[in-house]
mmCIF file of C-alpha atoms in Angstrom:
data_model
loop_
_atom_site.group_PDB
_atom_site.id
_atom_site.type_symbol
_atom_site.label_atom_id
_atom_site.label_comp_id
_atom_site.label_asym_id
_atom_site.label_seq_id
_atom_site.Cartn_x
_atom_site.Cartn_y
_atom_site.Cartn_z
ATOM 1 C CA MET A 1 -135.421 -118.278 10.042
ATOM 2 C CA THR A 2 -131.928 -117.230 8.960
ATOM 3 C CA SER A 3 -129.243 -117.968 11.515
ATOM 4 C CA ARG A 4 -127.050 -115.087 12.585
ATOM 5 C CA GLN A 5 -123.547 -115.192 11.135
ATOM 6 C CA PRO A 6 -120.731 -115.038 13.698
ATOM 7 C CA ARG A 7 -118.661 -111.884 13.739
ATOM 8 C CA PRO A 8 -115.333 -112.422 11.930
ATOM 9 C CA ARG A 9 -112.295 -112.706 14.194
ATOM 10 C CA GLN A 10 -108.617 -112.036 13.678
ATOM 11 C CA ARG A 11 -108.016 -115.779 13.258
ATOM 12 C CA ASP A 12 -110.387 -115.731 10.275
ATOM 13 C CA ILE A 13 -108.391 -112.903 8.707
ATOM 14 C CA ALA A 14 -105.183 -114.853 9.323
ATOM 15 C CA ARG A 15 -106.625 -117.889 7.530
ATOM 16 C CA VAL A 16 -107.766 -115.902 4.473
ATOM 17 C CA ALA A 17 -104.546 -113.849 4.255
ATOM 18 C CA GLY A 18 -102.309 -116.888 4.840
ATOM 19 C CA VAL A 19 -100.459 -115.321 7.780
ATOM 20 C CA SER A 20 -100.271 -115.869 11.523
ATOM 21 C CA GLN A 21 -102.775 -114.351 13.932
ATOM 22 C CA ALA A 22 -99.911 -112.448 15.556
ATOM 23 C CA THR A 23 -99.174 -110.798 12.213
ATOM 24 C CA VAL A 24 -102.819 -109.797 11.849
ATOM 25 C CA SER A 25 -102.770 -108.283 15.324
ATOM 26 C CA LEU A 26 -99.669 -106.218 14.511
ATOM 27 C CA VAL A 27 -101.187 -104.893 11.278
ATOM 28 C CA LEU A 28 -104.605 -104.039 12.701
ATOM 29 C CA ASN A 29 -103.087 -102.370 15.757
ATOM 30 C CA GLY A 30 -101.067 -100.094 13.505
ATOM 31 C CA LYS A 31 -97.663 -101.607 14.352
ATOM 32 C CA PRO A 32 -96.505 -103.455 11.191
ATOM 33 C CA GLY A 33 -93.209 -101.589 11.233
ATOM 34 C CA ALA A 34 -92.346 -102.902 14.674
ATOM 35 C CA VAL A 35 -91.123 -106.232 13.213
ATOM 36 C CA GLY A 36 -90.471 -105.119 9.629
ATOM 37 C CA LEU A 37 -93.502 -106.676 7.924
ATOM 38 C CA ALA A 38 -93.443 -106.496 4.147
ATOM 39 C CA ALA A 39 -95.831 -104.055 2.464
ATOM 40 C CA GLU A 40 -97.351 -106.959 0.478
ATOM 41 C CA THR A 41 -98.156 -108.819 3.717
ATOM 42 C CA VAL A 42 -99.765 -105.745 5.236
ATOM 43 C CA SER A 43 -101.850 -105.271 2.085
ATOM 44 C CA ARG A 44 -103.061 -108.908 2.169
ATOM 45 C CA VAL A 45 -104.177 -108.538 5.792
ATOM 46 C CA HIS A 46 -106.145 -105.355 5.082
ATOM 47 C CA GLU A 47 -107.729 -106.911 1.988
ATOM 48 C CA ALA A 48 -108.799 -109.985 3.969
ATOM 49 C CA ALA A 49 -110.266 -107.788 6.714
ATOM 50 C CA ARG A 50 -112.333 -105.848 4.150
ATOM 51 C CA GLU A 51 -113.451 -109.043 2.448
ATOM 52 C CA LEU A 52 -114.692 -110.548 5.717
ATOM 53 C CA GLY A 53 -116.275 -107.297 6.950
ATOM 54 C CA TYR A 54 -114.086 -107.240 10.040
ATOM 55 C CA VAL A 55 -114.730 -104.451 12.553
ATOM 56 C CA ALA A 56 -112.267 -104.096 15.420
ATOM 57 C CA ASP A 57 -113.607 -104.426 18.952
ATOM 58 C CA PRO A 58 -112.975 -100.968 20.495
ATOM 59 C CA ILE A 59 -112.859 -102.373 24.019
ATOM 60 C CA ALA A 60 -110.247 -104.953 23.079
ATOM 61 C CA MET A 61 -108.174 -102.359 21.234
ATOM 62 C CA ARG A 62 -108.257 -100.003 24.190
ATOM 63 C CA LEU A 63 -107.288 -102.755 26.597
ATOM 64 C CA ALA A 64 -104.375 -103.685 24.358
ATOM 65 C CA ARG A 65 -103.195 -100.093 24.251
ATOM 66 C CA ARG A 66 -103.949 -99.550 27.961
ATOM 67 C CA GLN A 67 -105.900 -96.445 27.030
ATOM 68 C CA ASN A 68 -109.636 -95.852 26.676
ATOM 69 C CA PHE A 69 -109.420 -92.676 24.574
ATOM 70 C CA LEU A 70 -111.955 -91.205 26.976
ATOM 71 C CA LEU A 71 -111.630 -87.726 28.470
ATOM 72 C CA GLY A 72 -113.616 -87.037 31.605
ATOM 73 C CA VAL A 73 -115.336 -83.684 32.132
ATOM 74 C CA HIS A 74 -116.556 -82.627 35.543
ATOM 75 C CA THR A 75 -117.549 -79.467 37.374
ATOM 76 C CA PHE A 76 -117.857 -79.103 41.114
ATOM 77 C CA SER A 77 -121.268 -77.510 40.830
ATOM 78 C CA ALA A 78 -124.651 -78.543 39.466
ATOM 79 C CA ALA A 79 -123.939 -77.740 35.809
ATOM 80 C CA PHE A 80 -125.128 -80.810 33.877
ATOM 81 C CA PRO A 81 -127.069 -80.754 31.746
ATOM 82 C CA VAL A 82 -126.327 -77.217 30.597
ATOM 83 C CA ASP A 83 -128.209 -75.037 28.174
ATOM 84 C CA ILE A 84 -126.709 -72.534 25.777
ATOM 85 C CA GLU A 85 -127.152 -69.662 28.259
ATOM 86 C CA ASN A 86 -125.029 -71.357 30.903
ATOM 87 C CA SER A 87 -121.503 -69.964 31.165
ATOM 88 C CA TYR A 88 -120.132 -73.532 31.147
ATOM 89 C CA TYR A 89 -121.655 -74.310 27.758
ATOM 90 C CA PRO A 90 -118.926 -72.662 25.617
ATOM 91 C CA PHE A 91 -116.220 -74.415 27.672
ATOM 92 C CA LEU A 92 -117.860 -77.772 26.970
ATOM 93 C CA ALA A 93 -118.317 -76.936 23.297
ATOM 94 C CA GLY A 94 -114.605 -76.159 22.983
ATOM 95 C CA VAL A 95 -113.598 -79.322 24.843
ATOM 96 C CA GLU A 96 -115.861 -81.461 22.657
ATOM 97 C CA GLN A 97 -114.587 -79.879 19.444
ATOM 98 C CA GLN A 98 -110.919 -80.482 20.230
ATOM 99 C CA ALA A 99 -111.445 -83.941 21.715
ATOM 100 C CA ALA A 100 -113.248 -85.066 18.564
ATOM 101 C CA ALA A 101 -110.523 -83.579 16.389
ATOM 102 C CA ARG A 102 -107.949 -85.698 18.196
ATOM 103 C CA GLY A 103 -109.958 -88.912 18.282
ATOM 104 C CA TYR A 104 -111.194 -88.871 21.870
ATOM 105 C CA ASP A 105 -114.666 -89.321 23.343
ATOM 106 C CA LEU A 106 -116.035 -87.468 26.378
ATOM 107 C CA VAL A 107 -117.530 -88.790 29.584
ATOM 108 C CA LEU A 108 -119.524 -86.314 31.696
ATOM 109 C CA PHE A 109 -119.225 -87.075 35.406
ATOM 110 C CA THR A 110 -122.059 -85.721 37.533
ATOM 111 C CA GLY A 111 -122.029 -87.838 40.697
ATOM 112 C CA ALA A 112 -119.273 -85.839 42.374
ATOM 113 C CA ALA A 113 -121.161 -82.561 42.163
ATOM 114 C CA PRO A 114 -122.132 -81.097 45.539
ATOM 115 C CA SER A 115 -125.825 -80.564 46.204
ATOM 116 C CA GLY A 116 -127.292 -78.275 48.852
ATOM 117 C CA ASP A 117 -125.185 -78.504 51.982
ATOM 118 C CA HIS A 118 -123.522 -81.768 50.904
ATOM 119 C CA PRO A 119 -119.947 -81.459 49.602
ATOM 120 C CA ALA A 120 -118.528 -83.562 46.812
ATOM 121 C CA ARG A 121 -118.135 -87.186 47.938
ATOM 122 C CA ALA A 122 -114.656 -88.707 47.914
ATOM 123 C CA ASP A 123 -115.804 -91.972 46.318
ATOM 124 C CA ALA A 124 -117.580 -90.063 43.538
ATOM 125 C CA VAL A 125 -114.516 -87.923 42.840
ATOM 126 C CA HIS A 126 -112.431 -91.047 42.424
ATOM 127 C CA ARG A 127 -114.837 -92.437 39.826
ATOM 128 C CA LEU A 128 -113.193 -89.915 37.515
ATOM 129 C CA ARG A 129 -110.505 -92.589 37.085
ATOM 130 C CA LEU A 130 -112.809 -94.407 34.673
ATOM 131 C CA ALA A 131 -111.553 -91.940 32.068
ATOM 132 C CA ASP A 132 -107.931 -91.669 30.955
ATOM 133 C CA GLY A 133 -107.783 -88.156 32.397
ATOM 134 C CA CYS A 134 -110.221 -85.441 33.373
ATOM 135 C CA ILE A 135 -110.945 -81.772 32.696
ATOM 136 C CA LEU A 136 -112.312 -79.949 35.731
ATOM 137 C CA PHE A 137 -113.935 -76.563 36.244
ATOM 138 C CA GLY A 138 -115.948 -74.720 38.866
ATOM 139 C CA ARG A 139 -115.431 -71.870 41.319
ATOM 140 C CA THR A 140 -114.391 -74.103 44.230
ATOM 141 C CA VAL A 141 -112.712 -77.517 44.429
ATOM 142 C CA PRO A 142 -112.201 -80.244 47.076
ATOM 143 C CA VAL A 143 -108.459 -79.712 47.329
ATOM 144 C CA ALA A 144 -107.683 -82.858 49.344
ATOM 145 C CA GLU A 145 -109.396 -85.151 46.828
ATOM 146 C CA ILE A 146 -107.736 -83.484 43.844
ATOM 147 C CA ALA A 147 -104.374 -83.797 45.595
ATOM 148 C CA ARG A 148 -104.898 -87.550 46.014
ATOM 149 C CA LEU A 149 -105.578 -87.937 42.306
ATOM 150 C CA LEU A 150 -102.402 -86.009 41.507
ATOM 151 C CA ASP A 151 -100.468 -88.123 44.020
ATOM 152 C CA ASP A 152 -101.428 -91.149 41.914
ATOM 153 C CA ASP A 153 -100.273 -89.396 38.729
ATOM 154 C CA TYR A 154 -103.825 -89.202 37.401
ATOM 155 C CA PRO A 155 -103.840 -86.610 34.586
ATOM 156 C CA LEU A 156 -105.965 -83.540 35.349
ATOM 157 C CA VAL A 157 -106.385 -80.126 33.735
ATOM 158 C CA TYR A 158 -108.437 -77.354 35.312
ATOM 159 C CA ILE A 159 -110.277 -74.704 33.306
ATOM 160 C CA GLY A 160 -109.664 -71.585 35.362
ATOM 161 C CA ARG A 161 -106.696 -70.423 37.385
ATOM 162 C CA ARG A 162 -106.020 -72.456 40.522
ATOM 163 C CA ASP A 163 -103.249 -71.881 43.050
ATOM 164 C CA GLU A 164 -104.297 -74.181 45.897
ATOM 165 C CA LEU A 165 -101.932 -76.923 44.718
ATOM 166 C CA GLY A 166 -99.151 -74.757 43.343
ATOM 167 C CA ALA A 167 -97.504 -75.977 40.158
ATOM 168 C CA ARG A 168 -98.912 -79.496 40.524
ATOM 169 C CA LEU A 169 -102.292 -78.790 38.927
ATOM 170 C CA PRO A 170 -102.188 -77.825 35.229
ATOM 171 C CA PHE A 171 -104.736 -75.206 34.200
ATOM 172 C CA VAL A 172 -105.935 -73.006 31.359
ATOM 173 C CA GLY A 173 -107.329 -69.782 32.764
ATOM 174 C CA ALA A 174 -108.337 -66.288 31.715
ATOM 175 C CA ASP A 175 -106.360 -63.179 32.619
ATOM 176 C CA TYR A 176 -109.138 -61.522 34.607
ATOM 177 C CA THR A 177 -106.743 -59.162 36.375
ATOM 178 C CA ASP A 178 -105.495 -57.403 33.249
ATOM 179 C CA ALA A 179 -108.940 -57.414 31.624
ATOM 180 C CA SER A 180 -110.520 -55.827 34.729
ATOM 181 C CA ARG A 181 -107.755 -53.229 34.814
ATOM 182 C CA GLN A 182 -108.593 -52.202 31.258
ATOM 183 C CA VAL A 183 -112.283 -51.805 32.090
ATOM 184 C CA VAL A 184 -111.598 -49.523 35.075
ATOM 185 C CA GLU A 185 -109.103 -47.433 33.113
ATOM 186 C CA HIS A 186 -111.726 -47.062 30.378
ATOM 187 C CA LEU A 187 -114.254 -45.741 32.909
ATOM 188 C CA ALA A 188 -111.679 -43.380 34.389
ATOM 189 C CA ALA A 189 -110.833 -42.041 30.929
ATOM 190 C CA LEU A 190 -114.522 -41.209 30.539
ATOM 191 C CA GLY A 191 -114.314 -39.077 33.677
ATOM 192 C CA HIS A 192 -115.708 -41.446 36.310
ATOM 193 C CA GLU A 193 -114.116 -41.177 39.745
ATOM 194 C CA ARG A 194 -116.750 -42.804 41.941
ATOM 195 C CA ILE A 195 -117.108 -46.418 40.861
ATOM 196 C CA LEU A 196 -118.957 -49.103 42.780
ATOM 197 C CA TYR A 197 -117.687 -52.649 42.323
ATOM 198 C CA VAL A 198 -120.168 -55.474 42.956
ATOM 199 C CA ARG A 199 -118.893 -59.040 43.330
ATOM 200 C CA GLU A 200 -120.384 -62.373 44.354
ATOM 201 C CA PRO A 201 -120.454 -63.146 48.106
ATOM 202 C CA ASP A 202 -118.237 -66.255 48.008
ATOM 203 C CA ASP A 203 -114.457 -66.413 47.975
ATOM 204 C CA ALA A 204 -113.138 -67.521 44.595
ATOM 205 C CA LEU A 205 -109.870 -66.939 42.771
ATOM 206 C CA ALA A 206 -111.670 -65.596 39.705
ATOM 207 C CA SER A 207 -113.345 -62.918 41.843
ATOM 208 C CA ASP A 208 -110.093 -62.107 43.623
ATOM 209 C CA ASP A 209 -108.339 -61.659 40.277
ATOM 210 C CA ARG A 210 -111.039 -59.274 39.101
ATOM 211 C CA GLU A 211 -110.869 -57.248 42.302
ATOM 212 C CA LYS A 212 -107.093 -57.068 41.971
ATOM 213 C CA GLY A 213 -107.532 -55.705 38.441
ATOM 214 C CA VAL A 214 -110.015 -53.067 39.624
ATOM 215 C CA LYS A 215 -107.583 -51.816 42.252
ATOM 216 C CA LEU A 216 -104.686 -51.887 39.795
ATOM 217 C CA GLY A 217 -106.648 -49.852 37.266
ATOM 218 C CA LEU A 218 -107.486 -47.195 39.852
ATOM 219 C CA ALA A 219 -103.854 -46.972 40.914
ATOM 220 C CA ASN A 220 -102.693 -46.599 37.317
ATOM 221 C CA VAL A 221 -104.963 -43.585 36.720
ATOM 222 C CA GLY A 222 -104.241 -41.960 40.079
ATOM 223 C CA LEU A 223 -107.667 -42.502 41.611
ATOM 224 C CA THR A 224 -106.640 -44.444 44.673
ATOM 225 C CA GLU A 225 -107.868 -41.594 46.865
ATOM 226 C CA HIS A 226 -111.284 -42.172 45.333
ATOM 227 C CA ALA A 227 -111.172 -45.910 45.952
ATOM 228 C CA PRO A 228 -114.550 -47.457 45.138
ATOM 229 C CA ALA A 229 -116.752 -49.214 47.616
ATOM 230 C CA PHE A 230 -116.636 -52.974 47.253
ATOM 231 C CA VAL A 231 -119.961 -54.697 47.720
ATOM 232 C CA ARG A 232 -120.458 -58.443 48.061
ATOM 233 C CA SER A 233 -123.951 -59.512 47.174
ATOM 234 C CA ASP A 234 -125.976 -62.502 46.053
ATOM 235 C CA GLY A 235 -128.282 -60.019 44.345
ATOM 236 C CA SER A 236 -131.139 -60.124 46.854
ATOM 237 C CA ASP A 237 -130.339 -56.682 48.278
ATOM 238 C CA LEU A 238 -129.745 -54.953 44.939
ATOM 239 C CA THR A 239 -133.023 -53.084 44.476
ATOM 240 C CA PRO A 240 -134.012 -49.916 42.586
ATOM 241 C CA ALA A 241 -134.039 -48.024 45.899
ATOM 242 C CA TRP A 242 -130.512 -49.268 46.633
ATOM 243 C CA VAL A 243 -129.314 -48.061 43.233
ATOM 244 C CA ARG A 244 -130.817 -44.610 43.778
ATOM 245 C CA ARG A 245 -129.062 -44.327 47.150
ATOM 246 C CA GLN A 246 -125.707 -45.084 45.505
ATOM 247 C CA LEU A 247 -126.246 -42.345 42.914
ATOM 248 C CA GLU A 248 -127.242 -39.883 45.631
ATOM 249 C CA ALA A 249 -123.957 -40.727 47.355
ATOM 250 C CA GLY A 250 -122.033 -39.765 44.200
ATOM 251 C CA VAL A 251 -121.581 -43.082 42.387
ATOM 252 C CA THR A 252 -121.604 -42.583 38.620
ATOM 253 C CA ALA A 253 -120.533 -46.026 37.382
ATOM 254 C CA PHE A 254 -121.162 -49.594 38.471
ATOM 255 C CA VAL A 255 -118.834 -52.505 37.798
ATOM 256 C CA ALA A 256 -120.078 -56.053 38.340
ATOM 257 C CA GLU A 257 -118.481 -59.433 37.813
ATOM 258 C CA THR A 258 -120.039 -62.199 35.774
ATOM 259 C CA THR A 259 -119.768 -65.771 37.050
ATOM 260 C CA ASP A 260 -121.298 -69.161 36.325
ATOM 261 C CA VAL A 261 -124.638 -67.786 37.557
ATOM 262 C CA SER A 262 -123.991 -63.996 37.521
ATOM 263 C CA ALA A 263 -126.612 -63.513 40.223
ATOM 264 C CA ALA A 264 -125.245 -60.161 41.394
ATOM 265 C CA ALA A 265 -124.700 -58.777 37.886
ATOM 266 C CA ARG A 266 -128.180 -59.736 36.700
ATOM 267 C CA ALA A 267 -129.791 -58.342 39.859
ATOM 268 C CA LEU A 268 -127.870 -55.076 39.440
ATOM 269 C CA THR A 269 -128.994 -54.610 35.844
ATOM 270 C CA ARG A 270 -132.608 -55.324 36.833
ATOM 271 C CA ALA A 271 -132.358 -52.794 39.671
ATOM 272 C CA ILE A 272 -130.940 -50.101 37.385
ATOM 273 C CA ALA A 273 -133.792 -50.686 34.926
ATOM 274 C CA GLY A 274 -136.291 -50.692 37.776
ATOM 275 C CA ALA A 275 -134.974 -47.335 38.928
ATOM 276 C CA GLY A 276 -135.818 -45.907 35.506
ATOM 277 C CA LEU A 277 -132.181 -45.107 34.688
ATOM 278 C CA ARG A 278 -130.718 -45.141 31.197
ATOM 279 C CA TYR A 279 -127.240 -46.050 29.940
ATOM 280 C CA PRO A 280 -125.038 -44.091 29.723
ATOM 281 C CA SER A 281 -126.829 -40.767 30.140
ATOM 282 C CA ASP A 282 -127.897 -41.448 33.750
ATOM 283 C CA VAL A 283 -125.347 -44.033 34.877
ATOM 284 C CA SER A 284 -122.596 -46.146 33.372
ATOM 285 C CA LEU A 285 -122.285 -49.911 33.735
ATOM 286 C CA ALA A 286 -119.445 -52.280 32.954
ATOM 287 C CA LEU A 287 -119.224 -56.025 33.440
ATOM 288 C CA LEU A 288 -116.054 -57.891 34.311
ATOM 289 C CA GLY A 289 -116.880 -60.550 31.785
ATOM 290 C CA GLU A 290 -119.994 -60.903 29.672
ATOM 291 C CA TYR A 291 -123.250 -62.836 29.459
ATOM 292 C CA VAL A 292 -122.961 -65.927 27.263
ATOM 293 C CA VAL A 293 -126.301 -64.990 25.698
ATOM 294 C CA PRO A 294 -126.935 -61.206 25.973
ATOM 295 C CA PRO A 295 -130.408 -60.115 27.093
ATOM 296 C CA VAL A 296 -132.770 -59.408 24.200
ATOM 297 C CA ASP A 297 -133.365 -55.742 23.324
ATOM 298 C CA GLU A 298 -130.688 -54.587 25.752
ATOM 299 C CA PRO A 299 -127.693 -52.404 24.812
ATOM 300 C CA ALA A 300 -124.360 -54.132 24.351
ATOM 301 C CA VAL A 301 -122.689 -54.073 27.758
ATOM 302 C CA THR A 302 -119.215 -52.594 28.214
ATOM 303 C CA GLY A 303 -116.762 -55.146 29.566
ATOM 304 C CA PHE A 304 -114.596 -57.929 28.227
ATOM 305 C CA ALA A 305 -115.134 -61.249 26.464
ATOM 306 C CA VAL A 306 -113.845 -64.430 28.095
ATOM 307 C CA PRO A 307 -112.398 -66.813 25.447
ATOM 308 C CA ARG A 308 -114.404 -69.760 26.772
ATOM 309 C CA ARG A 309 -114.379 -71.963 23.663
ATOM 310 C CA GLU A 310 -110.673 -71.326 23.141
ATOM 311 C CA MET A 311 -110.014 -72.226 26.784
ATOM 312 C CA GLY A 312 -111.976 -75.457 26.370
ATOM 313 C CA ARG A 313 -110.013 -76.396 23.262
ATOM 314 C CA ALA A 314 -106.704 -75.542 24.909
ATOM 315 C CA ALA A 315 -107.582 -77.583 28.011
ATOM 316 C CA ALA A 316 -108.452 -80.639 25.903
ATOM 317 C CA ASP A 317 -105.242 -80.252 23.923
ATOM 318 C CA LEU A 318 -103.165 -79.964 27.093
ATOM 319 C CA LEU A 319 -104.767 -83.014 28.695
ATOM 320 C CA ILE A 320 -104.294 -85.159 25.582
ATOM 321 C CA ASP A 321 -100.655 -84.093 25.335
ATOM 322 C CA LEU A 322 -100.133 -85.057 28.975
ATOM 323 C CA LEU A 323 -101.782 -88.426 28.319
ATOM 324 C CA THR A 324 -99.694 -89.183 25.241
ATOM 325 C CA GLY A 325 -96.418 -88.136 26.825
ATOM 326 C CA ALA A 326 -95.873 -85.199 24.496
ATOM 327 C CA SER A 327 -93.394 -82.564 25.575
ATOM 328 C CA VAL A 328 -95.232 -79.930 27.627
ATOM 329 C CA PRO A 329 -93.041 -77.007 28.766
ATOM 330 C CA PRO A 330 -93.714 -75.611 32.262
ATOM 331 C CA GLU A 331 -95.137 -72.347 30.930
ATOM 332 C CA ARG A 332 -97.815 -74.277 29.018
ATOM 333 C CA ARG A 333 -98.890 -76.329 32.026
ATOM 334 C CA GLN A 334 -100.391 -73.213 33.618
ATOM 335 C CA THR A 335 -101.499 -70.552 31.152
ATOM 336 C CA LEU A 336 -103.704 -67.470 31.214
ATOM 337 C CA MET A 337 -105.473 -66.435 28.021
ATOM 338 C CA GLU A 338 -106.098 -62.806 27.127
ATOM 339 C CA CYS A 339 -109.653 -61.436 27.312
ATOM 340 C CA GLU A 340 -110.788 -59.006 24.616
ATOM 341 C CA PHE A 341 -112.040 -55.592 25.762
ATOM 342 C CA VAL A 342 -115.591 -54.811 24.599
ATOM 343 C CA PRO A 343 -116.393 -51.041 24.421
ATOM 344 C CA GLY A 344 -120.128 -51.701 24.490
ATOM 345 C CA GLU A 345 -122.863 -49.093 24.841
ATOM 346 C CA THR A 346 -123.470 -48.925 28.589
ATOM 347 C CA ALA A 347 -120.502 -46.774 29.600
ATOM 348 C CA GLY A 348 -120.171 -43.178 28.492
ATOM 349 C CA PRO A 349 -118.739 -39.811 29.526
ATOM 350 C CA LEU A 350 -119.526 -38.593 32.993
ATOM 351 C CA PRO A 351 -122.751 -36.534 32.940
ATOM 352 C CA ALA A 352 -121.920 -32.826 33.217
ATOM 353 C CA ALA A 353 -124.040 -32.492 36.352
ATOM 354 C CA HIS A 354 -121.698 -34.893 38.181
ATOM 355 C CA ALA A 355 -118.378 -33.652 36.842
ATOM 356 C CA SER A 356 -116.120 -31.691 39.157
ATOM 357 C CA PRO A 357 -113.967 -28.882 37.702
ATOM 358 C CA GLN A 358 -110.916 -31.157 37.994
ATOM 359 C CA THR A 359 -112.712 -33.963 36.170
ATOM 360 C CA ARG A 360 -113.916 -31.651 33.385
ATOM 361 C CA THR A 361 -110.402 -30.310 32.948
ATOM 362 C CA ARG A 362 -108.819 -33.764 32.875
ATOM 363 C CA THR A 363 -111.440 -35.146 30.486
ATOM 364 C CA GLY A 364 -111.250 -32.118 28.224
ATOM 365 C CA THR A 365 -107.468 -32.332 28.080
ATOM 366 C CA LYS A 366 -107.662 -36.026 27.193
ATOM 367 C CA ASN A 367 -110.268 -35.371 24.481
ATOM 368 C CA ARG A 368 -108.137 -32.612 22.963
ATOM 369 C CA ALA A 369 -105.120 -34.903 23.021
ATOM 370 C CA ASN A 370 -107.116 -37.654 21.293
ATOM 371 C CA HIS A 371 -108.284 -35.112 18.711
ATOM 372 C CA ARG A 372 -104.703 -34.051 18.015
ATOM 373 C CA ARG A 373 -103.612 -37.703 17.673
ATOM 374 C CA GLY A 374 -106.453 -38.213 15.199
ATOM 375 C CA GLN A 375 -105.228 -35.268 13.111
ATOM 376 C CA ASP A 376 -101.676 -36.603 13.197
ATOM 377 C CA ALA A 377 -102.734 -40.109 12.123
#
């Protein structure tokens, strides 16, 4: 039986290269310039390491540098493992891509996720410290526990806008307010005056930002007197009969937000289909966001695209820069990324049967103006 050969050590490299072990350590740790080592000495050390088949111990190297090169990733909801249809998946893909590009590994923390009626545990949250820093996301956060981590100067970056801790918590978010404004103004330009906005039942900044954008869009087009009804729903009450009642009351367009689960949006689209209605001839629909994986054989939904992968990459970049002490200006510590408007196929001109004389006049004037601009182009 052949005996196992011991793994070569730095002292073995020092012996073969004819230098001290301290010199070997400086060269292999990438610091030969710190004491002005000659290029010939550095070359001899590397040659000896190759000859002996030396492989550095990653744990020892990380201890020496006081850094693990590990980025934590955690969400305060049951999101791991995720499949490609989960809204968190593109965030994770972006984080992984950028972390790998910059030489970092990822650690997924799941123990701090709340389950049922049990909130995130303080001891589990503090296990995030096993990583050099952590990227967080989720609709709600345990503010007190996050504040304690920040008090200890533990590097954190949140994916999504957060204002609970002011300027202390760096984040990379999406500009849901402006994107939602654009969607509402698009519907108004098509002649819709009665719009029903459906949002999730919980209180979350992302939902508040979308609602703010809806109201801003209505104000910009002068439809504040026709302010839409705002419905909070988990989707259980959104039935075909409910949809028909809204249309009988004069609603011509629905707007729904997408979230990590999009329960209300998915229930609304099922109810519209169950009512036998077609887009956009019977009713218009717009989403404040989009499905990560669109339903098969369904028309492309009007709304906006959230730059999830780009946000994940930007969050990883920001966290690594904070870890390495790179210069990070204040405006980069908390950023909002633009969402791209998606015209889609589910929103169209107001059906003639629903249009008031004022609406027909306004829409006709706008169409003629667009026609003239097209001739001038």
